[in-house]
Coordinates of C-alpha atoms and ligand atoms in Angstrom, one line a residue:
X260 CA 23.0 54.3 83.3
X261 CA 26.2 52.5 84.5
X262 CA 24.1 50.4 86.9
X263 CA 21.9 49.1 84.2
X264 CA 24.7 48.3 81.9
X265 CA 26.4 46.2 84.5
X266 CA 23.3 43.9 84.6
X267 CA 23.9 42.8 81.0
X268 CA 27.2 41.0 81.5
X269 CA 25.9 39.5 84.8
X270 CA 22.8 38.2 83.0
X271 CA 24.9 36.9 80.1
X272 CA 27.2 35.1 82.6
X273 CA 24.2 33.5 84.3
X274 CA 22.9 32.2 81.0
X275 CA 26.3 31.0 80.1
X276 CA 26.6 29.1 83.4
X277 CA 23.1 27.7 83.0
X278 CA 23.8 26.4 79.4
X279 CA 27.2 25.1 80.5
X280 CA 25.5 22.9 83.1
X281 CA 22.7 21.8 80.9
X282 CA 24.5 21.3 77.6
X283 CA 27.1 22.9 75.5
X284 CA 27.5 23.3 71.8
X285 CA 31.2 22.8 72.1
X286 CA 32.0 19.3 70.9
X287 CA 32.6 17.0 73.8
X288 CA 36.3 16.1 73.2
X289 CA 37.8 17.1 76.5
X290 CA 37.1 16.0 80.1
X291 CA 37.0 19.6 81.3
X292 CA 37.2 20.7 84.9
X293 CA 34.3 22.8 86.1
X294 CA 36.1 26.1 86.2
X295 CA 36.5 29.1 83.9
X296 CA 39.4 31.6 84.1
X297 CA 38.9 35.2 83.4
X298 CA 42.4 36.8 83.8
X299 CA 45.9 36.2 85.0
X300 CA 49.1 37.9 86.0
X301 CA 52.5 36.2 86.0
X302 CA 52.0 32.7 87.5
X303 CA 48.7 33.6 89.0
X304 CA 45.3 33.1 87.3
X305 CA 41.9 34.1 88.5
X306 CA 38.5 32.3 87.9
X307 CA 35.2 33.9 87.1
X308 CA 34.3 33.7 90.8
X309 CA 37.4 35.7 91.8
X310 CA 39.3 32.7 93.2
X311 CA 43.1 32.9 92.6
X312 CA 45.2 29.9 91.6
X313 CA 49.0 29.2 91.2
X314 CA 49.5 28.1 87.6
X315 CA 52.1 25.3 87.6
X316 CA 50.9 24.0 84.2
X317 CA 50.9 27.1 81.9
X318 CA 48.3 25.8 79.6
X319 CA 50.3 22.6 79.0
X320 CA 53.7 24.2 78.5
X321 CA 52.3 27.1 76.5
X322 CA 52.4 30.3 78.6
X323 CA 56.2 30.6 78.6
X324 CA 56.1 34.2 80.0
X325 CA 53.2 33.6 82.3
X326 CA 50.0 35.6 82.0
X327 CA 49.7 39.2 80.8
X328 CA 53.4 39.7 80.4
X329 CA 53.7 43.5 79.7
X330 CA 56.3 43.1 76.9
X331 CA 54.2 40.4 75.2
X332 CA 50.9 42.4 75.6
X333 CA 52.6 45.5 74.1
X334 CA 54.1 43.6 71.2
X335 CA 50.8 41.9 70.3
X336 CA 48.8 45.1 70.6
X337 CA 51.4 47.0 68.5
X338 CA 51.3 44.3 65.8
X339 CA 47.5 44.1 65.8
X340 CA 47.5 47.9 65.3
X341 CA 49.8 47.6 62.3
X342 CA 48.6 44.4 60.6
X343 CA 47.4 41.0 61.6
X344 CA 47.6 39.0 58.5
X345 CA 48.6 39.1 54.8
X346 CA 49.0 35.4 53.9
X347 CA 52.1 33.5 52.6
X348 CA 51.5 34.8 49.1
X349 CA 53.8 37.7 50.2
X350 CA 57.0 38.1 52.1
X351 CA 56.3 38.6 55.9
X352 CA 58.9 40.7 57.7
X353 CA 58.2 39.4 61.2
X354 CA 58.2 35.8 59.9
X355 CA 61.6 36.2 58.3
X356 CA 63.0 37.8 61.4
X357 CA 61.7 34.9 63.5
X358 CA 63.1 32.4 61.1
X359 CA 66.5 34.1 61.4
X360 CA 66.4 34.0 65.1
X361 CA 65.2 30.4 65.4
X362 CA 68.0 29.4 62.9
X363 CA 70.5 31.1 65.1
X364 CA 69.5 29.5 68.4
X365 CA 68.7 26.0 67.0
X366 CA 71.6 25.5 64.5
X367 CA 69.0 24.8 61.8
X368 CA 68.9 26.3 58.3
X369 CA 65.3 26.8 57.3
X370 CA 62.0 26.9 59.1
X371 CA 58.4 26.3 58.0
X372 CA 55.7 27.8 60.2
X373 CA 52.5 26.0 61.2
X374 CA 49.8 26.7 63.7
X375 CA 50.2 23.8 66.1
X376 CA 52.5 21.0 67.2
X377 CA 50.6 18.3 65.2
X378 CA 51.0 20.4 62.1
X379 CA 54.7 21.0 62.7
X380 CA 55.1 17.2 63.0
X381 CA 53.0 16.7 59.8
X382 CA 55.6 18.9 58.1
X383 CA 58.4 16.8 59.5
X384 CA 56.8 13.6 58.4
X385 CA 56.2 14.9 54.9
X386 CA 59.8 16.1 54.7
X387 CA 61.1 12.7 55.8
X388 CA 59.0 11.0 53.2
X389 CA 60.1 13.4 50.5
X390 CA 63.7 12.8 51.4
X391 CA 63.1 9.1 51.1
X392 CA 61.5 9.3 47.7
X393 CA 64.4 11.5 46.4
X394 CA 66.7 8.6 47.5
X395 CA 64.5 6.1 45.5
X396 CA 62.8 4.6 48.6
X397 CA 59.2 3.9 47.5
X398 CA 57.8 3.2 50.9
X399 CA 59.6 5.5 53.3
X400 CA 59.2 4.4 56.9
X401 CA 59.9 6.3 60.1
X402 CA 61.0 4.7 63.3
X403 CA 58.8 6.1 66.3
X404 CA 58.8 5.3 70.0
X405 CA 56.5 3.6 72.5
X406 CA 54.7 6.1 74.7
X407 CA 55.4 8.9 72.1
X408 CA 53.0 11.7 71.6
X409 CA 53.1 13.6 68.3
X410 CA 49.6 15.0 67.9
X411 CA 46.0 14.1 66.9
X412 CA 46.0 14.5 63.1
X413 CA 45.9 11.2 61.2
X414 CA 49.6 11.0 60.5
X415 CA 50.7 12.3 63.9
X416 CA 48.2 10.0 65.7
X417 CA 49.7 7.1 63.8
X418 CA 53.1 8.1 65.0
X419 CA 51.8 8.5 68.6
X420 CA 52.5 5.4 70.8
X421 CA 49.1 5.3 72.6
X422 CA 46.7 2.7 71.5
X423 CA 43.8 4.3 73.5
X424 CA 44.2 7.5 71.5
X425 CA 44.2 5.6 68.2
X426 CA 41.3 3.2 68.9
X427 CA 38.4 3.9 66.6
X428 CA 40.3 5.9 64.0
X429 CA 41.7 3.0 62.0
X430 CA 42.9 2.7 59.3
X431 CA 46.0 4.5 60.6
X432 CA 48.6 6.0 58.3
X433 CA 51.2 3.4 57.4
X434 CA 54.9 4.0 57.2
X435 CA 55.8 3.9 60.9
X436 CA 57.5 1.2 62.9
X437 CA 57.6 1.4 66.7
X438 CA 60.4 0.6 69.1
X439 CA 60.9 0.9 72.9
X440 CA 62.1 4.3 74.0
X441 CA 65.7 4.8 75.0
X442 CA 66.7 1.4 73.5
X443 CA 69.4 1.6 70.8
X444 CA 69.5 -2.2 70.3
X445 CA 65.9 -2.1 69.3
X446 CA 66.6 0.4 66.6
X447 CA 69.7 -1.5 65.4
X448 CA 67.5 -4.6 65.0
X449 CA 65.0 -2.7 62.8
X450 CA 67.9 -1.4 60.7
X451 CA 69.0 -4.9 59.9
X452 CA 65.9 -6.1 58.2
X453 CA 64.0 -2.9 57.1
X454 CA 65.6 -1.1 54.2
X455 CA 62.8 1.5 53.9
X456 CA 63.8 3.5 57.0
X457 CA 64.3 7.2 56.3
X458 CA 64.1 8.8 59.7
X459 CA 63.9 8.3 63.5
X460 CA 61.4 10.6 65.3
X461 CA 61.4 11.0 69.0
X462 CA 61.1 13.4 72.0
X463 CA 64.3 13.8 74.1
X464 CA 61.9 14.1 77.0
X465 CA 58.5 12.4 76.5
X466 CA 55.9 14.8 78.0
X467 CA 52.4 13.2 77.5
X468 CA 54.1 9.7 77.9
X469 CA 55.0 10.5 81.6
X470 CA 58.1 12.7 81.7
X471 CA 60.6 10.1 80.4
X472 CA 64.1 11.2 79.6
X473 CA 66.2 9.6 76.9
X474 CA 69.8 9.2 78.1
X475 CA 72.4 11.5 76.6
X476 CA 74.5 8.5 75.5
X477 CA 71.4 7.1 73.7
X478 CA 70.8 10.4 71.9
X479 CA 74.5 10.6 70.8
X480 CA 74.6 7.0 69.7
X481 CA 71.3 7.5 67.8
X482 CA 72.8 10.5 66.0
X483 CA 75.7 8.4 64.9
X484 CA 73.4 5.5 63.8
X485 CA 71.3 8.0 61.7
X486 CA 74.5 9.2 60.0
X487 CA 75.7 5.7 59.3
X488 CA 72.4 4.8 57.7
X489 CA 71.6 8.1 56.0
X490 CA 68.4 8.6 58.2
X491 CA 67.1 11.9 59.3
X492 CA 67.0 12.5 63.0
X493 CA 63.7 14.2 63.9
X494 CA 63.3 15.7 67.4
X495 CA 59.8 16.6 68.5
X496 CA 60.6 19.6 70.7
X497 CA 57.0 20.7 70.9
X498 CA 56.9 20.3 74.7
X499 CA 60.5 20.2 75.8
X500 CA 61.7 23.0 73.5
X501 CA 61.8 26.8 74.0
X502 CA 64.1 27.0 77.0
X503 CA 61.9 24.8 79.3
X504 CA 64.8 22.5 80.1
X505 CA 67.4 25.1 80.6
X506 CA 68.6 25.2 77.0
X507 CA 66.7 26.5 74.0
X508 CA 66.1 22.9 72.8
X509 CA 66.2 19.6 74.7
X510 CA 68.6 18.0 72.2
X511 CA 71.3 20.6 73.0
X512 CA 72.0 18.9 76.3
X513 CA 73.4 16.0 74.4
X514 CA 75.3 18.3 72.1
X515 CA 73.7 16.7 69.1
X516 CA 72.1 18.4 66.1
X517 CA 69.0 16.8 64.6
X518 CA 68.1 17.2 60.9
X519 CA 64.6 18.2 61.8
X520 CA 63.1 19.7 65.0
X521 CA 59.6 20.7 65.6
X522 CA 58.2 23.4 67.9
X523 CA 54.8 24.8 69.0
X524 CA 53.4 25.1 72.6
X525 CA 55.8 27.6 74.3
X526 CA 57.0 29.2 71.0
X527 CA 54.4 32.0 71.0
X528 CA 53.7 32.2 74.8
X529 CA 49.9 31.6 74.1
X530 CA 49.3 32.5 70.5
X531 CA 49.0 29.5 68.1
X532 CA 52.3 29.0 66.3
X533 CA 54.3 26.0 65.4
X534 CA 57.5 25.4 63.5
X535 CA 59.2 22.7 61.5
X536 CA 62.9 23.5 61.5
X537 CA 65.2 21.7 59.0
X538 CA 69.0 21.5 58.7
X539 CA 71.7 19.1 57.4
X540 CA 70.3 16.5 55.0
X541 CA 66.7 17.8 55.5
X542 CA 67.4 21.4 54.3
X543 CA 66.7 22.6 50.8
X544 CA 64.3 19.7 50.0
X545 CA 60.9 21.5 49.8
X546 CA 60.1 24.0 47.1
X547 CA 57.0 26.0 46.3
X548 CA 53.9 23.8 46.3
X549 CA 55.3 21.0 48.5
X550 CA 53.8 22.3 51.7
X551 CA 51.8 25.3 53.0
X552 CA 49.5 26.9 55.5
X553 CA 47.1 29.8 55.3
X554 CA 47.8 31.2 58.7
X555 CA 51.3 29.8 59.4
X556 CA 53.7 32.3 60.7
X557 CA 51.5 35.4 60.2
X558 CA 52.6 38.8 61.4
X559 CA 50.8 38.5 64.7
X560 CA 52.0 35.2 65.9
X561 CA 55.5 35.8 64.6
X562 CA 55.7 39.1 66.5
X563 CA 54.6 37.2 69.7
X564 CA 57.2 34.5 69.2
X565 CA 60.0 37.1 68.5
X566 CA 59.0 38.8 71.8
X567 CA 58.9 35.5 73.7
X568 CA 62.4 34.7 72.5
X569 CA 63.8 38.2 73.2
X570 CA 62.3 38.2 76.7
X571 CA 63.7 34.7 77.5
X572 CA 67.1 36.1 76.5
X573 CA 66.8 39.5 78.2
X574 CA 65.6 38.1 81.5
X575 CA 67.9 35.0 81.6
X576 CA 64.9 32.7 81.8
X577 CA 66.8 29.7 80.4
X578 CA 69.2 29.4 83.3
X579 CA 66.3 30.4 85.6
X580 CA 64.1 27.5 84.3
X581 CA 66.9 25.0 85.0
X582 CA 67.5 26.4 88.4
X583 CA 63.9 26.6 89.6
X584 CA 63.2 23.2 88.1
X585 CA 66.0 21.7 90.1
X586 CA 64.8 23.4 93.2
X587 CA 61.2 22.0 92.8
X588 CA 62.5 18.5 92.3
X589 CA 64.8 18.7 95.3
X590 CA 62.0 20.2 97.5
X591 CA 59.7 17.4 96.5
X592 CA 62.4 14.8 97.1
X593 CA 63.0 16.2 100.6
X594 CA 59.3 16.5 101.5
X595 CA 58.3 13.1 100.1
X596 CA 61.3 11.1 101.2
X597 CA 60.2 7.7 102.5
X598 CA 56.6 8.2 101.6
X599 CA 55.1 4.9 100.6
X600 CA 53.6 5.0 97.1
X601 CA 56.1 7.4 95.7
X602 CA 57.9 5.8 92.7
X603 CA 60.1 8.5 91.2
X604 CA 60.7 12.3 90.9
X605 CA 62.2 13.2 87.6
X606 CA 62.5 15.8 84.9
X607 CA 64.7 18.5 83.6
X608 CA 64.2 22.2 84.2
X609 CA 60.6 23.1 84.3
X610 CA 59.4 19.8 82.9
X611 CA 58.8 17.7 86.1
X612 CA 57.1 14.4 86.8
X613 CA 56.3 12.9 90.2
X614 CA 55.3 9.3 89.6
X615 CA 53.1 7.4 92.1
X616 CA 52.4 3.7 92.3
X617 CA 48.7 4.1 91.4
X618 CA 46.5 6.1 89.1
X619 CA 46.2 9.6 90.6
X620 CA 44.0 11.6 88.2
X621 CA 41.8 12.7 91.1
X622 CA 44.7 14.8 92.4
X623 CA 44.1 17.3 89.6
X624 CA 40.6 18.2 91.0
X625 CA 42.0 18.2 94.6
X626 CA 44.7 20.6 93.6
X627 CA 42.3 22.8 91.8
X628 CA 40.1 23.0 94.9
X629 CA 43.3 24.0 96.8
X630 CA 44.1 26.7 94.2
X631 CA 46.8 24.9 92.2
X632 CA 46.8 24.1 88.5
X633 CA 48.7 20.8 87.9
X634 CA 48.2 17.9 85.6
X635 CA 48.4 14.1 85.7
X636 CA 49.6 12.2 82.6
X637 CA 50.1 8.5 81.8
X638 CA 47.6 7.8 84.7
X639 CA 50.3 7.8 87.5
X640 CA 52.5 10.8 86.8
X641 CA 51.8 14.2 88.4
X642 CA 53.1 16.7 85.8
X643 CA 54.3 20.2 86.4
X644 CA 55.0 22.6 83.5
X645 CA 55.1 26.0 85.2
X646 CA 55.7 29.2 83.2
X647 CA 59.4 30.1 82.9
X648 CA 58.9 33.2 85.0
X649 CA 58.0 31.0 88.1
X650 CA 59.8 32.5 91.0
X651 CA 61.6 30.7 93.9
X652 CA 58.6 31.7 96.1
X653 CA 56.2 30.2 93.6
X654 CA 58.3 27.0 93.6
X655 CA 58.2 26.8 97.4
X656 CA 54.5 27.5 97.6
X657 CA 53.8 24.9 94.9
X658 CA 55.7 22.2 96.8
X659 CA 54.3 23.3 100.2
X660 CA 50.7 23.1 99.0
X661 CA 51.1 20.0 96.8
X662 CA 52.9 17.7 99.3
X663 CA 50.0 17.4 101.8
X664 CA 47.6 16.6 98.9
X665 CA 50.0 13.8 97.7
X666 CA 50.5 12.5 101.2
X667 CA 46.8 12.5 102.0
X668 CA 46.0 10.8 98.7
X669 CA 48.7 8.0 99.2
X670 CA 47.6 7.4 102.8
X671 CA 43.9 7.0 101.9
Ligands
PLP1670 C1 51.4 18.8 72.6 C2 52.3 18.0 71.8 C3 52.1 17.8 70.4 C4 50.8 18.3 69.7 O1 50.7 19.7 69.7 P1 49.3 20.4 69.3 O2 49.6 21.8 69.2 O3 48.3 20.0 70.3 O4 48.9 19.8 68.0 C5 53.1 17.2 69.7 N1 54.2 16.7 70.2 C6 54.4 16.9 71.5 C7 55.7 16.4 72.1 C8 53.5 17.5 72.3 O5 53.8 17.6 73.7

């Protein structure tokens, strides 16, 4: 009987909610909001109670094409119907096609596929050390930035510039020196006394650190400095890459070409895939046995990434992202002009930060109640990372609904 069958999921849901309140067997590593989503469409997502939300976060810069994009759904279903996985013991057609495409749009020569951003950065760090050893540097050292975020594995946590995230996990991995962000003199000072430097690793826009942009002049001068010293330039494009800022990769705004760039988040529009792309002095270093991953770049995730890239191209989502991002920033600037407590509105394309003069984490819950998915990072920065398919109407709705929450919060 259909009626009886319907009771089963309802009962299961009740048990699930009950257990969720009492205790969960999921390890307690996230401060989760008390909401569960069941499905989405475009920039809209619906919770298990049937309430709809505007998604201005896209799973932390992941759902590039929004939710349930028909082209992506079809590509994933078709690939699943053919084959999910074979391992990297064999050639993988979809992975090779993806590598060709990424090389074409990034200016890189060769690509290693991982399953996450941290793993992509692990690949970059290993590559930089390998490069150093080949040059006879016994203790290769990488320059990293204050407020940087590179991941949660031991090496990427050590490269991350957040003491709170590192606390309790010492000993950290050695071989990193930290400098202030967007400060060329600080790097020149390190170069003078440290002969073990092999690379500089940075985000052209720091995401987790609070949407901080490195100036284009800094990036160009840093490229030159890396060339002068024979260092690799590593751009962590995990958050700012994949068309989010209006170009395929953030470094392309400065017209520079890094030796290594890493990707993940938006690359597969929701399936777990990362990439460590190498060119210039970093190409041709690794051979069989130097690095690997069981899942990395399997047929399923490669097909999803290929479709993500093809759809961004076909639908002109790069220019769209830049244009909608500029609109969101200008609408916020207009609506929040003169409001006491507003510090800054900044970003590039659909990577946007609104900085307040006080910790504002509670805005995330208030926005959720109002049907908006947003984020706060670095305590005081409201962060927006909408899907690239965000429409002009979505943009206006986001600002219209967010501004009263911000004003109310600052007036309290
Ligand atoms: C999210 C992020 C990472 C880590 O990616 P994971 O997939 O969570 O491992 C690394 N670097 C940057 C810039 C990021 O934003």
